[in-house]
Coordinates of C-alpha atoms in Angstrom, one line a residue:
Chain F
M197 CA 52.0 -42.7 78.2
N198 CA 50.9 -39.8 80.8
C199 CA 48.3 -37.9 79.6
R200 CA 46.8 -34.7 81.0
N201 CA 44.8 -31.8 79.8
L202 CA 46.1 -28.4 79.1
D203 CA 44.6 -25.3 79.5
H204 CA 44.8 -22.3 77.5
N205 CA 47.3 -20.2 80.2
S206 CA 49.8 -23.2 80.9
A207 CA 50.2 -24.1 77.1
R208 CA 50.9 -20.5 76.4
E209 CA 53.4 -20.6 79.1
K210 CA 55.3 -23.4 77.5
H211 CA 58.6 -23.1 75.6
Y212 CA 57.2 -24.3 72.1
P213 CA 53.3 -23.1 72.3
L214 CA 51.7 -24.0 69.0
D215 CA 51.6 -20.2 67.9
T216 CA 55.3 -20.2 67.3
I217 CA 54.4 -22.0 64.1
E218 CA 53.7 -19.2 61.6
F219 CA 50.9 -21.4 60.1
F220 CA 49.3 -21.2 63.3
A221 CA 50.1 -17.6 64.2
A222 CA 47.6 -16.7 61.6
F223 CA 44.6 -18.2 63.5
P224 CA 42.4 -15.9 65.7
A225 CA 43.0 -16.3 69.4
D226 CA 39.4 -18.1 70.3
L227 CA 40.1 -20.8 67.7
L228 CA 43.7 -21.2 69.2
K229 CA 42.0 -21.4 72.7
Q230 CA 39.7 -24.1 71.3
L231 CA 42.8 -26.3 70.3
H232 CA 44.6 -25.5 73.6
A233 CA 41.7 -26.4 75.5
S234 CA 41.4 -29.9 73.6
A235 CA 45.1 -30.6 73.7
R236 CA 46.7 -33.5 75.8
R237 CA 50.3 -33.4 77.3
V238 CA 51.7 -36.7 76.6
S239 CA 55.1 -38.3 77.9
Y240 CA 56.7 -40.6 75.8
T241 CA 60.0 -42.8 76.2
K242 CA 62.6 -43.6 73.5
G243 CA 61.4 -46.3 71.4
Q244 CA 57.9 -45.8 71.8
V245 CA 55.8 -45.9 68.5
L246 CA 53.2 -43.0 68.5
F247 CA 51.3 -44.4 65.3
T248 CA 52.5 -46.5 62.3
Q249 CA 51.8 -45.7 58.6
D250 CA 47.8 -46.1 57.8
D251 CA 46.7 -45.7 61.3
P252 CA 43.6 -43.2 61.6
A253 CA 44.8 -39.9 62.1
D254 CA 42.8 -38.4 65.2
W255 CA 45.8 -36.4 66.5
F256 CA 48.4 -34.1 65.3
Y257 CA 51.5 -33.1 67.6
M258 CA 53.8 -30.4 68.5
I259 CA 57.4 -31.9 70.2
E260 CA 57.7 -30.1 73.8
S261 CA 61.1 -32.0 74.5
G262 CA 63.0 -35.0 73.3
W263 CA 63.1 -35.8 69.3
V264 CA 60.9 -38.0 67.1
K265 CA 61.4 -39.9 63.8
L266 CA 59.0 -40.1 61.0
F267 CA 59.3 -43.1 58.8
R268 CA 57.7 -45.2 56.2
E269 CA 58.0 -49.2 55.6
T270 CA 58.3 -50.5 52.0
L271 CA 56.3 -53.6 51.2
D272 CA 59.7 -55.6 51.3
G273 CA 60.1 -54.8 55.0
D274 CA 62.8 -51.7 54.7
E275 CA 62.7 -48.7 56.7
V276 CA 62.8 -45.2 55.2
I277 CA 63.7 -42.3 57.7
L278 CA 61.5 -39.0 56.4
D279 CA 62.7 -36.9 59.1
V280 CA 64.1 -36.7 62.4
M281 CA 62.6 -33.6 64.5
P282 CA 63.9 -31.6 67.4
P283 CA 61.5 -29.6 69.9
G284 CA 59.5 -26.7 68.2
Y285 CA 58.2 -29.1 65.3
V286 CA 54.8 -30.2 64.4
F287 CA 53.7 -33.1 62.5
G288 CA 50.7 -34.7 61.2
E289 CA 48.7 -31.5 60.9
T290 CA 48.4 -32.2 57.2
T291 CA 46.6 -35.3 57.5
M292 CA 42.8 -34.1 56.9
F293 CA 44.1 -34.0 53.3
E294 CA 45.5 -37.4 53.3
S295 CA 42.4 -39.8 53.5
G296 CA 42.2 -39.4 57.2
V297 CA 45.3 -41.5 57.9
Y298 CA 48.9 -40.9 58.9
P299 CA 50.9 -41.4 55.7
F300 CA 54.0 -42.1 57.9
G301 CA 54.6 -43.8 61.4
A302 CA 56.3 -41.8 64.2
E303 CA 58.4 -43.2 67.0
V304 CA 60.2 -41.3 69.9
V305 CA 63.8 -41.4 69.6
E306 CA 64.7 -39.2 72.3
T307 CA 62.5 -39.5 75.6
G308 CA 60.5 -36.3 76.0
E309 CA 57.0 -34.6 75.9
L310 CA 54.6 -34.1 73.4
T311 CA 51.3 -32.1 73.0
A312 CA 48.6 -33.8 70.7
Y313 CA 45.8 -31.6 69.6
P314 CA 42.6 -33.1 67.7
V315 CA 43.0 -33.4 63.9
A316 CA 39.1 -33.1 63.4
M317 CA 38.9 -29.5 65.1
L318 CA 41.7 -28.1 62.9
A319 CA 40.0 -29.8 59.8
D320 CA 36.7 -27.6 60.8
F321 CA 38.6 -24.5 61.5
V322 CA 40.5 -24.7 57.8
K323 CA 37.3 -26.0 56.1
G324 CA 35.5 -23.5 57.4
R325 CA 37.4 -20.4 56.8
S326 CA 39.2 -19.3 53.9
D327 CA 41.8 -17.3 55.3
L328 CA 42.9 -20.4 57.4
A329 CA 42.8 -22.5 54.2
L330 CA 45.1 -20.0 52.5
A331 CA 47.4 -19.8 55.3
M332 CA 47.5 -23.7 55.3
L333 CA 48.3 -23.8 51.6
Q334 CA 51.3 -21.3 52.2
H335 CA 52.4 -23.6 55.2
I336 CA 52.2 -26.7 53.0
V337 CA 53.9 -25.1 49.8
N338 CA 56.6 -24.1 52.1
K339 CA 57.0 -27.9 53.5
N340 CA 56.9 -28.9 49.7
I341 CA 59.8 -26.5 48.9
M342 CA 61.8 -28.1 51.7
K343 CA 61.2 -31.3 50.3
D344 CA 62.8 -30.2 47.0
R345 CA 65.6 -28.9 48.6
D346 CA 66.2 -32.3 50.4
I347 CA 66.0 -33.8 47.1
E348 CA 68.5 -31.5 45.6
H349 CA 71.0 -31.9 48.6
R350 CA 71.1 -35.8 48.1
T351 CA 72.2 -35.0 44.7
V352 CA 74.6 -32.2 45.0
M353 CA 75.9 -31.6 48.5
N354 CA 78.7 -34.0 49.6
A355 CA 78.2 -35.6 53.0
P356 CA 80.0 -33.3 55.2
Q357 CA 77.7 -30.4 53.8
R358 CA 74.5 -32.4 54.1
I359 CA 75.4 -32.7 58.0
G360 CA 76.4 -29.1 57.9
C361 CA 72.9 -28.3 56.7
F362 CA 71.4 -30.4 59.2
L363 CA 73.3 -28.4 61.9
L364 CA 72.4 -25.2 60.4
R365 CA 68.5 -26.1 60.4
L366 CA 69.1 -26.3 64.4
C367 CA 70.2 -22.7 64.3
K368 CA 67.4 -20.7 63.4
I369 CA 67.0 -18.4 66.4
K370 CA 69.8 -15.7 66.7
Q371 CA 72.2 -16.5 68.9
T372 CA 75.8 -15.1 69.6
P373 CA 78.5 -17.3 69.1
P374 CA 79.7 -19.7 70.0
V375 CA 76.5 -21.6 69.1
I376 CA 75.9 -24.7 71.4
L377 CA 73.5 -27.4 69.9
H378 CA 72.7 -30.7 71.4
L379 CA 72.2 -33.5 69.1
P380 CA 70.1 -36.8 70.1
Y381 CA 72.5 -39.4 71.4
D382 CA 72.0 -41.7 68.5
K383 CA 74.1 -40.3 65.5
T384 CA 73.0 -43.7 63.7
L385 CA 69.8 -42.1 63.1
I386 CA 71.2 -38.6 62.0
A387 CA 73.0 -41.0 59.2
S388 CA 69.8 -42.4 58.3
R389 CA 68.1 -39.3 58.1
L390 CA 70.8 -37.8 55.7
G391 CA 70.6 -41.1 53.6
M392 CA 74.3 -42.0 54.8
Q393 CA 75.8 -45.2 55.9
P394 CA 77.0 -44.7 59.6
E395 CA 80.9 -45.1 58.4
T396 CA 80.3 -42.4 55.7
F397 CA 78.5 -40.3 58.5
S398 CA 81.4 -40.5 60.8
R399 CA 84.1 -39.9 58.5
A400 CA 82.1 -36.7 57.1
L401 CA 81.7 -35.4 60.5
T402 CA 85.5 -35.6 61.0
R403 CA 85.9 -33.8 57.9
L404 CA 83.5 -31.2 59.0
Q405 CA 85.1 -30.5 62.2
Q406 CA 88.6 -29.9 60.2
D407 CA 87.3 -27.8 57.4
T408 CA 84.9 -25.1 59.4
G409 CA 86.0 -25.6 63.0
I410 CA 83.1 -26.7 64.9
R411 CA 83.8 -29.0 67.4
I412 CA 81.6 -32.0 68.3
R413 CA 81.9 -33.5 71.6
G414 CA 79.8 -36.6 72.2
A415 CA 76.1 -35.1 71.5
T416 CA 77.3 -31.4 72.1
V417 CA 78.2 -29.3 69.0
E418 CA 79.9 -26.1 69.3
I419 CA 79.8 -23.8 66.4
E420 CA 82.5 -20.9 66.9
N421 CA 82.3 -19.4 63.5
M422 CA 78.6 -19.4 62.0
G423 CA 80.3 -17.4 58.9
K424 CA 82.4 -20.3 58.1
L425 CA 80.0 -23.2 58.3
I426 CA 77.4 -21.4 56.2
T427 CA 79.9 -20.6 53.6
Y428 CA 81.0 -24.3 53.6
T429 CA 77.6 -25.5 53.3
C430 CA 75.3 -23.2 51.6
T431 CA 77.5 -22.5 48.4
A432 CA 76.6 -26.0 47.2
C433 CA 72.5 -25.2 47.6
S434 CA 70.4 -23.0 45.6
N435 CA 69.4 -21.3 48.6
V436 CA 70.8 -18.9 51.0
F437 CA 70.8 -19.1 54.9
P438 CA 68.9 -18.5 56.6
C439 CA 66.4 -20.8 54.7
D440 CA 63.1 -18.9 54.4
N441 CA 60.9 -21.5 54.3
D442 CA 62.4 -23.5 57.2
Chain V
M296 CA 58.4 -18.6 19.8
N297 CA 55.0 -18.9 18.4
C298 CA 51.6 -17.8 20.3
R299 CA 48.1 -17.6 19.7
N300 CA 45.2 -17.2 21.8
L301 CA 43.1 -20.5 22.4
D302 CA 39.2 -20.0 22.7
H303 CA 37.3 -22.5 24.8
N304 CA 36.4 -24.9 22.4
S305 CA 39.3 -25.6 20.9
A306 CA 41.3 -26.1 24.2
R307 CA 38.5 -28.8 25.1
E308 CA 39.2 -30.5 22.1
K309 CA 42.7 -31.0 22.8
H310 CA 44.2 -34.2 24.2
Y311 CA 45.4 -32.8 27.5
P312 CA 42.8 -30.0 28.5
L313 CA 43.4 -28.4 31.8
D314 CA 40.5 -30.2 33.3
T315 CA 42.0 -33.8 32.9
I316 CA 44.2 -32.4 36.0
E317 CA 42.0 -33.4 39.3
F318 CA 42.6 -30.1 40.8
F319 CA 41.3 -28.1 37.8
A320 CA 38.4 -30.7 37.4
A321 CA 36.9 -28.9 40.8
F322 CA 36.7 -25.7 38.9
P323 CA 33.3 -24.6 37.9
A324 CA 32.9 -24.1 34.1
D325 CA 32.6 -20.5 33.8
L326 CA 35.9 -20.5 35.8
L327 CA 37.5 -22.8 33.7
K328 CA 36.4 -21.0 30.5
Q329 CA 37.8 -17.5 31.5
L330 CA 41.2 -19.4 32.2
H331 CA 40.8 -21.1 28.8
A332 CA 39.7 -17.7 27.3
S333 CA 43.2 -16.1 28.8
A334 CA 45.5 -19.1 27.5
R335 CA 48.1 -19.0 25.0
R336 CA 49.5 -21.9 23.0
V337 CA 53.2 -21.6 22.6
S338 CA 55.6 -23.6 20.5
Y339 CA 58.9 -24.1 22.2
T340 CA 62.0 -26.2 20.3
K341 CA 64.4 -28.3 22.5
G342 CA 67.0 -26.4 24.6
Q343 CA 64.5 -23.2 24.8
V344 CA 64.5 -22.1 28.6
L345 CA 60.8 -21.0 29.6
F346 CA 62.1 -19.3 32.7
T347 CA 64.6 -19.2 35.2
Q348 CA 64.9 -19.8 39.2
D349 CA 63.5 -16.5 40.7
D350 CA 61.8 -15.1 37.3
P351 CA 58.6 -13.5 37.9
A352 CA 56.0 -15.8 37.7
D353 CA 53.5 -14.8 35.4
W354 CA 52.2 -17.9 33.7
F355 CA 51.6 -21.6 34.5
Y356 CA 51.8 -24.4 32.1
M357 CA 50.3 -27.2 30.6
I358 CA 52.7 -29.6 28.7
E359 CA 50.5 -30.5 25.4
S360 CA 53.6 -32.0 23.6
G361 CA 57.2 -32.5 24.2
W362 CA 58.9 -33.0 27.6
V363 CA 59.7 -30.3 30.0
K364 CA 62.5 -30.2 32.8
L365 CA 62.5 -28.4 36.4
F366 CA 65.7 -27.3 37.5
R367 CA 67.4 -25.2 40.1
E368 CA 71.3 -24.2 40.2
T369 CA 73.4 -24.0 43.3
L370 CA 75.5 -20.9 44.1
D371 CA 78.6 -23.4 42.8
G372 CA 76.5 -23.5 39.5
D373 CA 75.7 -27.2 39.6
E374 CA 72.6 -28.0 38.3
V375 CA 70.0 -30.1 39.9
I376 CA 67.1 -31.7 38.2
L377 CA 64.0 -31.8 40.1
D378 CA 61.5 -33.2 37.6
V379 CA 61.3 -34.3 33.7
M380 CA 57.6 -34.3 32.8
P381 CA 55.8 -35.8 29.6
P382 CA 52.6 -34.4 28.2
G383 CA 49.6 -34.0 30.4
Y384 CA 51.6 -32.4 33.1
V385 CA 51.0 -29.1 34.7
F386 CA 53.9 -26.7 36.4
G387 CA 54.1 -23.4 38.0
E388 CA 50.6 -23.5 39.1
T389 CA 51.5 -23.0 42.9
T390 CA 53.5 -19.9 42.4
M391 CA 51.2 -17.5 44.0
F392 CA 52.5 -19.1 47.4
E393 CA 55.9 -18.9 46.4
S394 CA 56.7 -15.0 46.9
G395 CA 55.4 -14.4 43.1
V396 CA 58.4 -15.9 41.7
Y397 CA 59.4 -19.4 40.0
P398 CA 61.3 -21.7 42.7
F399 CA 62.9 -23.5 39.9
G400 CA 63.6 -23.1 36.0
A401 CA 62.1 -24.7 33.4
E402 CA 63.8 -25.8 29.7
V403 CA 62.2 -27.6 27.1
V404 CA 64.3 -31.0 26.5
E405 CA 61.8 -32.4 23.7
T406 CA 60.1 -29.9 21.4
G407 CA 56.6 -29.2 21.5
E408 CA 53.7 -27.1 22.5
L409 CA 53.0 -25.7 25.7
T410 CA 49.6 -24.0 26.8
A411 CA 50.0 -20.7 29.3
Y412 CA 47.6 -19.9 31.7
P413 CA 47.7 -16.3 33.5
V414 CA 48.8 -17.0 37.6
A415 CA 47.1 -13.9 38.6
M416 CA 43.9 -15.2 37.5
L417 CA 44.3 -18.6 39.1
A418 CA 45.2 -16.8 42.4
D419 CA 42.1 -14.4 42.0
F420 CA 39.9 -17.7 41.8
V421 CA 41.6 -19.7 44.8
K422 CA 41.9 -16.8 47.1
G423 CA 38.4 -16.0 46.5
R424 CA 36.6 -19.2 47.0
S425 CA 37.1 -21.4 50.0
D426 CA 36.1 -24.9 47.7
L427 CA 38.8 -23.9 45.4
A428 CA 41.4 -23.0 48.0
L429 CA 40.3 -26.6 49.6
A430 CA 40.9 -28.2 46.4
M431 CA 44.3 -26.7 45.9
L432 CA 45.2 -27.5 49.4
Q433 CA 44.4 -31.4 48.4
H434 CA 46.4 -30.6 45.0
I435 CA 49.6 -29.7 46.8
V436 CA 49.6 -32.5 49.6
N437 CA 49.3 -35.1 47.0
K438 CA 52.5 -33.4 45.5
N439 CA 54.1 -33.4 48.8
I440 CA 53.3 -37.2 49.3
M441 CA 55.0 -37.7 45.8
K442 CA 58.1 -35.9 47.1
D443 CA 58.2 -38.0 50.1
R444 CA 58.1 -40.7 47.7
D445 CA 61.0 -39.6 45.7
I446 CA 63.1 -39.1 48.9
E447 CA 62.0 -42.8 49.9
H448 CA 63.0 -44.2 46.2
R449 CA 66.6 -42.5 46.6
T450 CA 66.9 -44.0 49.8
V451 CA 65.8 -47.7 49.4
M452 CA 65.3 -48.5 45.6
N453 CA 67.8 -50.1 43.2
A454 CA 68.7 -48.1 40.2
P455 CA 66.7 -50.8 38.1
Q456 CA 63.7 -50.3 40.1
R457 CA 63.9 -46.6 40.5
I458 CA 63.9 -46.9 36.1
G459 CA 60.8 -49.1 36.7
C460 CA 59.2 -46.8 38.6
F461 CA 59.8 -43.7 36.2
L462 CA 58.4 -46.2 33.7
L463 CA 55.2 -46.9 35.6
R464 CA 54.6 -43.1 36.2
L465 CA 54.0 -42.9 32.2
C466 CA 51.5 -45.8 32.3
K467 CA 48.6 -44.2 34.6
I468 CA 46.0 -44.7 31.7
K469 CA 44.8 -48.1 31.4
Q470 CA 46.0 -49.8 28.3
T471 CA 45.9 -53.4 27.2
P472 CA 49.1 -55.1 26.8
P473 CA 51.7 -54.5 25.5
V474 CA 51.9 -50.8 26.8
I475 CA 54.2 -49.1 24.4
L476 CA 56.0 -45.7 25.8
H477 CA 57.8 -43.2 24.0
L478 CA 60.8 -41.7 26.0
P479 CA 62.4 -38.4 25.3
Y480 CA 65.4 -39.2 23.1
D481 CA 68.1 -37.9 25.9
K482 CA 68.5 -40.7 28.3
T483 CA 71.3 -39.0 30.1
L484 CA 68.3 -36.7 31.3
I485 CA 66.4 -39.3 32.6
A486 CA 69.4 -40.5 34.5
S487 CA 70.1 -37.2 35.8
R488 CA 66.0 -36.9 37.1
L489 CA 66.7 -40.4 39.0
G490 CA 69.9 -38.9 40.4
M491 CA 72.3 -41.5 38.5
Q492 CA 75.1 -41.3 36.6
P493 CA 74.6 -42.4 33.1
E494 CA 76.8 -45.6 33.2
T495 CA 74.9 -46.3 35.9
F496 CA 71.6 -45.9 34.2
S497 CA 72.6 -48.0 31.2
R498 CA 74.0 -50.9 33.4
A499 CA 70.2 -50.6 35.0
L500 CA 68.5 -50.4 32.0
T501 CA 69.9 -53.8 30.8
R502 CA 69.2 -55.4 34.2
L503 CA 65.6 -54.1 34.0
Q504 CA 65.1 -55.8 31.1
Q505 CA 66.6 -59.0 31.7
D506 CA 64.7 -59.1 35.0
T507 CA 61.2 -58.0 33.7
G508 CA 61.1 -58.7 30.1
I509 CA 60.3 -55.5 29.1
R510 CA 61.8 -54.2 25.7
I511 CA 63.8 -50.8 25.0
R512 CA 64.9 -50.1 21.6
G513 CA 65.9 -46.3 21.0
A514 CA 63.2 -44.2 22.6
T515 CA 60.2 -47.0 22.4
V516 CA 59.6 -49.2 25.6
E517 CA 57.3 -52.1 25.2
I518 CA 56.0 -53.7 28.3
E519 CA 54.4 -57.1 27.4
N520 CA 53.6 -58.2 31.4
M521 CA 52.6 -55.0 33.5
G522 CA 52.2 -57.4 36.3
K523 CA 55.9 -58.5 36.5
L524 CA 57.1 -54.9 36.1
I525 CA 55.0 -53.6 39.1
T526 CA 56.0 -56.6 41.2
Y527 CA 59.8 -55.9 40.4
T528 CA 59.6 -52.3 41.1
C529 CA 56.7 -51.7 43.7
T530 CA 57.5 -54.3 46.4
A531 CA 60.7 -52.0 47.3
C532 CA 58.3 -49.0 47.6
S533 CA 55.7 -48.2 50.8
N534 CA 53.0 -47.7 48.1
V535 CA 51.0 -49.9 45.8
F536 CA 50.5 -49.5 42.1
P537 CA 48.8 -47.5 40.5
C538 CA 50.3 -44.4 42.9
D539 CA 47.2 -43.0 44.2
N540 CA 48.5 -39.5 44.5
D541 CA 50.0 -39.2 41.4

């Protein structure tokens, strides 16, 4: 693990500063500056566990590069993957309301850099200012709606559509076609995230390519016709693209 | 629909007053009194739709008797059941952060009485007092954790265990065995809520009875040995009974 302090300016120059997240964009500049001044940049390698379920939640993280999975373990020892997140995602920021411990474990699944921010400082800000408490309420309700959608997808979408939705989640920023995405190497992991067996995932990927014309070579996905992928995927959902609460 | 105003005292005498919900228990008495004074008691019959997705969210509801399902519809017209709730449950209370519209539809699945409270009044309270905003944050984070658990269960629990968990959710209040539960008549609905086909549900119910010794006759469930049901169900989950965030 390689840690170093960040000053405000260098954090601002990064591709994924904290204030790209709508919730943090609501923060006044002086509070964001305090958060950035207390941040640590941390390098992690694939397979490294950041924390496990029920560890004291001292830090929340932003993914600068690499991918991170969130998981839980049942008493029987089975692993459940709650999310697999690309750069630009924040996790652990609501732990102040979760008995001060992480309600899940986190493991790096593609080597990268994270920025860690102190949960206690965020908690002080949120508990001390009602405007920030309200912004956090909005943030958490949006997360909640995404979870409802996840439950919905597992009920009504077929496997190719669920993969299509996973890809569309990575296409939030407006791009001119063709859109090129880079997946983490380990497709087994994406299958798990989507609640599928690896064989189902593999068959569904072939079907998705046939039906929508997207091309997948190794870890690279090329989407020539976004509209076709959106129609194919989103008609099986109660929401329209782009997902407003993502 | 049969509406009448409620005064504070009569609401307090009910079996399921609003302040049995931890979030509302944090409210000062004068604010709770205002909510109760603006409440309407409403009788609904089975099959009646309270509202549909994207309707303006003017009221939130507490179930006094009967059962209510929350659902969404995909663009293709498929119905997804998000929850099926017994008496004592509140829904629609977070709509002030959901663009002022219901993010789901609600339909009465067993005839009963609801109490409706004005969302605008609740929104004023929460937005005007940071202690209530923080209480609501805690409330929503708890809901979030339950949704994570729902996703987890759909991944790692077998069908009998998922039914066992559904039954245990109804056993929150301490009772001396045997515990007697009354399910809504329509088991197809519970199957849907748990993401199962009716045939799977039927087979799983038989298996659950064999494995745990519970007895199901029509809509009545008798649990002689709670410990056995808990061990059978909860070892496949990352949480222990009783679920602290339920």
